[in-house]
Short mmCIF file of C-alpha atoms in Angstrom, two decimals:
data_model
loop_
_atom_site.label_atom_id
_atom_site.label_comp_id
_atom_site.label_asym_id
_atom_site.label_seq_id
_atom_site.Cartn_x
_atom_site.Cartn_y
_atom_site.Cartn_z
CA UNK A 1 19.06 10.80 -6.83
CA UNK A 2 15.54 10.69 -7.14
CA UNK A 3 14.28 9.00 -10.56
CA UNK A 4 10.66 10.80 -10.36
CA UNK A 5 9.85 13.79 -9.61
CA UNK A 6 5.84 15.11 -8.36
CA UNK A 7 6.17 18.69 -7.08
CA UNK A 8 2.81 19.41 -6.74
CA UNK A 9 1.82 17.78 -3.21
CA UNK A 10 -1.79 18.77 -3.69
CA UNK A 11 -4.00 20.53 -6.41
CA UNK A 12 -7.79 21.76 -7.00
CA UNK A 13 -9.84 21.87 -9.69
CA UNK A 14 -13.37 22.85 -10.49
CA UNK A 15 -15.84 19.62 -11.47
CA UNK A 16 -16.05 19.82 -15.39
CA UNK A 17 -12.26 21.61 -15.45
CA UNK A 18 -9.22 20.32 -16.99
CA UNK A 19 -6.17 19.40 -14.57
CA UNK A 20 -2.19 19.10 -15.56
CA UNK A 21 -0.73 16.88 -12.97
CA UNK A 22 3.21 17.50 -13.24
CA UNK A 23 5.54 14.57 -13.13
CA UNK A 24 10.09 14.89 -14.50
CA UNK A 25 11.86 11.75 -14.37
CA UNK A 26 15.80 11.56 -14.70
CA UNK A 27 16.89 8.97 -16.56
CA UNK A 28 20.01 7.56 -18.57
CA UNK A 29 18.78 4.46 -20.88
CA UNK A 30 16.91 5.25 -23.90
CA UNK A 31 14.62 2.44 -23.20
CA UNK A 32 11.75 3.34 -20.73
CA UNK A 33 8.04 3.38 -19.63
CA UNK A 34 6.20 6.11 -17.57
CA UNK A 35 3.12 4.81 -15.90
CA UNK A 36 0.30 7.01 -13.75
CA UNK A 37 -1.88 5.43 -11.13
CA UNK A 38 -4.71 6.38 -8.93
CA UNK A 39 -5.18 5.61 -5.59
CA UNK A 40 -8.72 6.51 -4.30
CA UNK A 41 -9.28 6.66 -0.55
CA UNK A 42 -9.98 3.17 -0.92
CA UNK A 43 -6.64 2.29 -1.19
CA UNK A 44 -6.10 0.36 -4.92
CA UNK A 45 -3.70 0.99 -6.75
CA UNK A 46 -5.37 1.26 -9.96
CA UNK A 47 -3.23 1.98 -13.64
CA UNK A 48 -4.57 4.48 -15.99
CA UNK A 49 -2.09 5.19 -18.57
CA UNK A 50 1.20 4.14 -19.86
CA UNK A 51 3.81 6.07 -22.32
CA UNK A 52 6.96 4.31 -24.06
CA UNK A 53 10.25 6.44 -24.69
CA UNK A 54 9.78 5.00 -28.28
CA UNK A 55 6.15 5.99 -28.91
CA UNK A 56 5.68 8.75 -31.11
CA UNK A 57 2.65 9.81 -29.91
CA UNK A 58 1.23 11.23 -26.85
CA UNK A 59 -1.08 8.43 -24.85
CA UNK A 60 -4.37 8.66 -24.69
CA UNK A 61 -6.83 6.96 -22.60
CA UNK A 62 -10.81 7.99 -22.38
CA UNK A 63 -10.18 11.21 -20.15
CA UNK A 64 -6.73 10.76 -19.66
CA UNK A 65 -3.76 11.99 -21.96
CA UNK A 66 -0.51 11.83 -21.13
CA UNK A 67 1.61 14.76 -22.54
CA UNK A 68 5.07 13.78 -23.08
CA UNK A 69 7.82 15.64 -23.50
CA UNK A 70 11.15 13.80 -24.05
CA UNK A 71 13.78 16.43 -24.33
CA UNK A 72 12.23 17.90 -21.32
CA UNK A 73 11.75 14.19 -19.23
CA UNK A 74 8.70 15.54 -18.19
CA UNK A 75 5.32 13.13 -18.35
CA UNK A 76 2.55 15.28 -16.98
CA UNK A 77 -0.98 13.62 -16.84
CA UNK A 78 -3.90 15.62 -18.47
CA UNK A 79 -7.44 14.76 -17.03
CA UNK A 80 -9.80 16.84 -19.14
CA UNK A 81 -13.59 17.46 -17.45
CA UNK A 82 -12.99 16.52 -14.00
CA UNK A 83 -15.58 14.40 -12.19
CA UNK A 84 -16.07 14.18 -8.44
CA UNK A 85 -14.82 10.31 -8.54
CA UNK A 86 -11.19 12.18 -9.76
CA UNK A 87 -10.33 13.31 -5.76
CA UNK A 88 -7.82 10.68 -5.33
CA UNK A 89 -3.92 10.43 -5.32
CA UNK A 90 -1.90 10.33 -8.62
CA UNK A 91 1.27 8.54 -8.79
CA UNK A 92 3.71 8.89 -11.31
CA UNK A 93 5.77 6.06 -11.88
CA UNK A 94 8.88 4.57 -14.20
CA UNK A 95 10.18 1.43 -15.89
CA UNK A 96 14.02 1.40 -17.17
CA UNK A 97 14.47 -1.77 -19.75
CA UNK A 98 18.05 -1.66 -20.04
CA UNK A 99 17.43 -5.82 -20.19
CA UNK A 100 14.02 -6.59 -19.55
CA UNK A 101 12.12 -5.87 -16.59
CA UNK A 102 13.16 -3.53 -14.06
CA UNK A 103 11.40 -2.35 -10.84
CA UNK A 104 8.86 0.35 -10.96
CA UNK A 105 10.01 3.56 -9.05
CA UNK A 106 7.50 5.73 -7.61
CA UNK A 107 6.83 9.77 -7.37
CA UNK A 108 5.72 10.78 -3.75
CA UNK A 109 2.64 11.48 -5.49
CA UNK A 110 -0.02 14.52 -5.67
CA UNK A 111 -3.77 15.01 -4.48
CA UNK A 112 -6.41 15.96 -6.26
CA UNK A 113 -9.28 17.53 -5.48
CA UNK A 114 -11.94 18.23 -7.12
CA UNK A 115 -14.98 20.92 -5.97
CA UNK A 116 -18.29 20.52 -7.38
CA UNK B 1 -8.48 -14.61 -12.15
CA UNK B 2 -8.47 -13.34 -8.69
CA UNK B 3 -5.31 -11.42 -10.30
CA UNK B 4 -3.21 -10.59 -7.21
CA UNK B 5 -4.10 -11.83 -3.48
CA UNK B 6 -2.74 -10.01 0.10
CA UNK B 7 -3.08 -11.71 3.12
CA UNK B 8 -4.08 -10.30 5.90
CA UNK B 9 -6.04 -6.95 5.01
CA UNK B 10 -4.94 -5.79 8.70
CA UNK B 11 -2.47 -6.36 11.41
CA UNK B 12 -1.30 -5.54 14.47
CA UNK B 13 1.95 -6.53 16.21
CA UNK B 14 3.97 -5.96 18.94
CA UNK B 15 7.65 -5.21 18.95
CA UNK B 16 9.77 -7.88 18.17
CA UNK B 17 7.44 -10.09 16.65
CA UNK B 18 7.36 -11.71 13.41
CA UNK B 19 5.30 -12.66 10.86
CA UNK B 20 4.76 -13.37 7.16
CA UNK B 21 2.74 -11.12 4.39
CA UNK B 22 1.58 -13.39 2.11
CA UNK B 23 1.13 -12.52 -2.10
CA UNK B 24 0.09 -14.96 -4.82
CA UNK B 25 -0.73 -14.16 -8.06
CA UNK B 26 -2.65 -16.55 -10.56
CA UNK B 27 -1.36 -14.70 -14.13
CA UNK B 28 1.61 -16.61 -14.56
CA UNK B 29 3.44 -13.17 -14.07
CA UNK B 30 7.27 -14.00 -13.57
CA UNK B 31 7.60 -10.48 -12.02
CA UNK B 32 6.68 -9.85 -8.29
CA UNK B 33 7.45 -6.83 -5.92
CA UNK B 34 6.69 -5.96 -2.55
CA UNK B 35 6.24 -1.77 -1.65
CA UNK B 36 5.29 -0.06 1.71
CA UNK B 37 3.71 3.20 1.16
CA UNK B 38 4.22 5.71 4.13
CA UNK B 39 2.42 9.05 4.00
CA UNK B 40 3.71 11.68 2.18
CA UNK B 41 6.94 9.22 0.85
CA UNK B 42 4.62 7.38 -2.50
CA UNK B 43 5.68 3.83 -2.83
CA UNK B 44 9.16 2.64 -1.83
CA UNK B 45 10.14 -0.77 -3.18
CA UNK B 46 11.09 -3.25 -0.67
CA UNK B 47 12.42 -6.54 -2.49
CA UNK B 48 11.65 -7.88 -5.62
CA UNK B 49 11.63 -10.94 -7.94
CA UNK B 50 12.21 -11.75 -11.86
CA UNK B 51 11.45 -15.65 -11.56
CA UNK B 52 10.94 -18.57 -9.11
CA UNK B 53 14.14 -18.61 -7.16
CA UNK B 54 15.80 -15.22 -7.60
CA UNK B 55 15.06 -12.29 -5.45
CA UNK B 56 16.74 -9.01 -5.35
CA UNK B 57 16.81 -5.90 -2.87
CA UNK B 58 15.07 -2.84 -3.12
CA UNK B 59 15.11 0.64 -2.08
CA UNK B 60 14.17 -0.30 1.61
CA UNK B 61 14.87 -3.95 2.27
CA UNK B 62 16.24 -4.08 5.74
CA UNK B 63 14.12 -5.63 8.06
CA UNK B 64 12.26 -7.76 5.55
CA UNK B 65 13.18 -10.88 4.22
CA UNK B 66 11.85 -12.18 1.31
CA UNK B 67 11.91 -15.79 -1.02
CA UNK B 68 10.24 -17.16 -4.43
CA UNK B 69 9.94 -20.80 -3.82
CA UNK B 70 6.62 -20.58 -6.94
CA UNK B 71 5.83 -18.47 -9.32
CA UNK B 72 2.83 -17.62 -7.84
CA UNK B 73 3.78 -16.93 -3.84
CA UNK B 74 5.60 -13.94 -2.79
CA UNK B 75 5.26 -14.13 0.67
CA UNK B 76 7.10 -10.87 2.67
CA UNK B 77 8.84 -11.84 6.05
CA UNK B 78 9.34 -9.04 8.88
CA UNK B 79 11.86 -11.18 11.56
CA UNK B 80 11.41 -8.96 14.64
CA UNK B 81 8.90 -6.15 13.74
CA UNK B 82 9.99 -2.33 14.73
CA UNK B 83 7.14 0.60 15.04
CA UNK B 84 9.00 2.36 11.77
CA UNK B 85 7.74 -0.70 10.10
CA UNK B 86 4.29 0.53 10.76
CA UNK B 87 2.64 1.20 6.89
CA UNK B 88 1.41 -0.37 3.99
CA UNK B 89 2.25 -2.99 2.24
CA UNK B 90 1.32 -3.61 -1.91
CA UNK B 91 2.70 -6.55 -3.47
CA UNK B 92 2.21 -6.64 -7.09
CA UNK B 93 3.09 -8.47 -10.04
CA UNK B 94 4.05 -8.11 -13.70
CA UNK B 95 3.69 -10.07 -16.97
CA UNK B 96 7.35 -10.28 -18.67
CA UNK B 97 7.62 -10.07 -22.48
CA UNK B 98 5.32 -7.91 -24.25
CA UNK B 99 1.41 -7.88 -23.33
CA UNK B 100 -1.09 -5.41 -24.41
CA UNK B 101 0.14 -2.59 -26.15
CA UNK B 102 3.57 -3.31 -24.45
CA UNK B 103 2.92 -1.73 -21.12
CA UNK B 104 4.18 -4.29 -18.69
CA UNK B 105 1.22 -2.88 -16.38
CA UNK B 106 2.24 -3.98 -13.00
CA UNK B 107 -0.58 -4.88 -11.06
CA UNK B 108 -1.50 -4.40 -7.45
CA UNK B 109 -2.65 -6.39 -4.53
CA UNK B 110 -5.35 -4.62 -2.19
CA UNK B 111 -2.63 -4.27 0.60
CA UNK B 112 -2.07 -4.99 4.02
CA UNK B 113 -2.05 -2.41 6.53
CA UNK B 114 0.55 -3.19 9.29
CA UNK B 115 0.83 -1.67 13.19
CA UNK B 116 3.36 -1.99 15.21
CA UNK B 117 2.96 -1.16 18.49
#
């Protein structure tokens, strides 16, 4: 069964627009991290925010928020005023720590556009 | 830190031959993986490894081969390369215990982008 979920394959938004980028994850231990990365056309892999099962508070990071919704194992990234540099591919991602580390499993991932 | 290396940045193989990925890290990070990312499929895990000396399967590890002789190396083997091995490959690497703000951030080589032809 597939751990993450991305059902939006690609999305547009307007420069200076906010963007919801969807991501569900199925999990069974209570103890767990959801991670987002970019991936520019470039290539990196690069991390922009992280979210613990534990934390009682949405993540924030500059432009980024995470909105979290536990009951609902949904993890959606938020990027508020899009710039140009946002066009890239988002990857949702999760960490199970049933006893310490555990791989990272991927989302297929969505693009994002963004038109000036 | 050159945080985490990939060698080569391209190659291009015939059928049936063999080489080695290489991955070294220099963050002391006990935790390596190796992914291939195919279009439209995100990243799949390959193998992966908790420590010098243990390695474990992952998602997609047939075909690949894989051993943890250092901390730091990681180095990914493909024994007779097949076309459907044609992708690329991220190797990345993860600090155990808690680091900064307890996000076991897994970082990322610059991959290697693999033909088979």
């Amino acid at each position: 069964a597939q751990k993450i979920t991305q059902t939006q394959p690609g999305m547009f938004v307007q420069e200076k627009e906010a963007v919801t980028l969807d991501c569900t994850y199925d999990t069974s231990d209570p103890s767990y991290g959801l991670f987002w990365y970019k991936q520019p056309s470039s290539g990196e892999m690069i991390f922009l925010i992280y979210q613990g099962s534990y934390d009682q508070q949405n993540a924030t990071e500059g432009r980024y928020s995470l909105n979290f919704q536990k009951a609902r194992k949904s993890a959606n990234l938020v990027i508020s005023a899009s710039q140009l540099g946002d066009s890239a591919m988002y990857f949702c991602a999760m960490r199970e720590f049933p006893s310490g580390n555990t791989p990272l499993v991927f989302g297929k991932g969505t693009r994002l556009s963004v038109i000036a | 830190n050159a945080g985490v290396t990939q060698t080569p940045k391209f190659q291009v193989l015939k059928t049936g031959q063999s080489m080695t990925l290489q991955c070294a890290q220099d963050m002391n990070h006990e935790y390596m993986s190796w992914y291939r990312q195919d279009p439209g499929m995100g990243l799949r895990l390959i193998h992966y490894s908790v420590g010098a000396g243990i390695t474990d399967q992952g998602e997609v590890p047939n075909g690949y081969n894989v051993s943890r002789s250092t901390t730091e190396d990681f180095p990914l083997r493909l024994l007779s390369a097949a076309p459907s091995q044609t992708s690329v490959y991220f190797c990345a690497s993860t600090a155990t215990g808690q680091i900064a703000n307890g996000a076991y951030e897994q970082y990322f080589g610059p991959g290697t982008r693999l033909t088979v032809t």
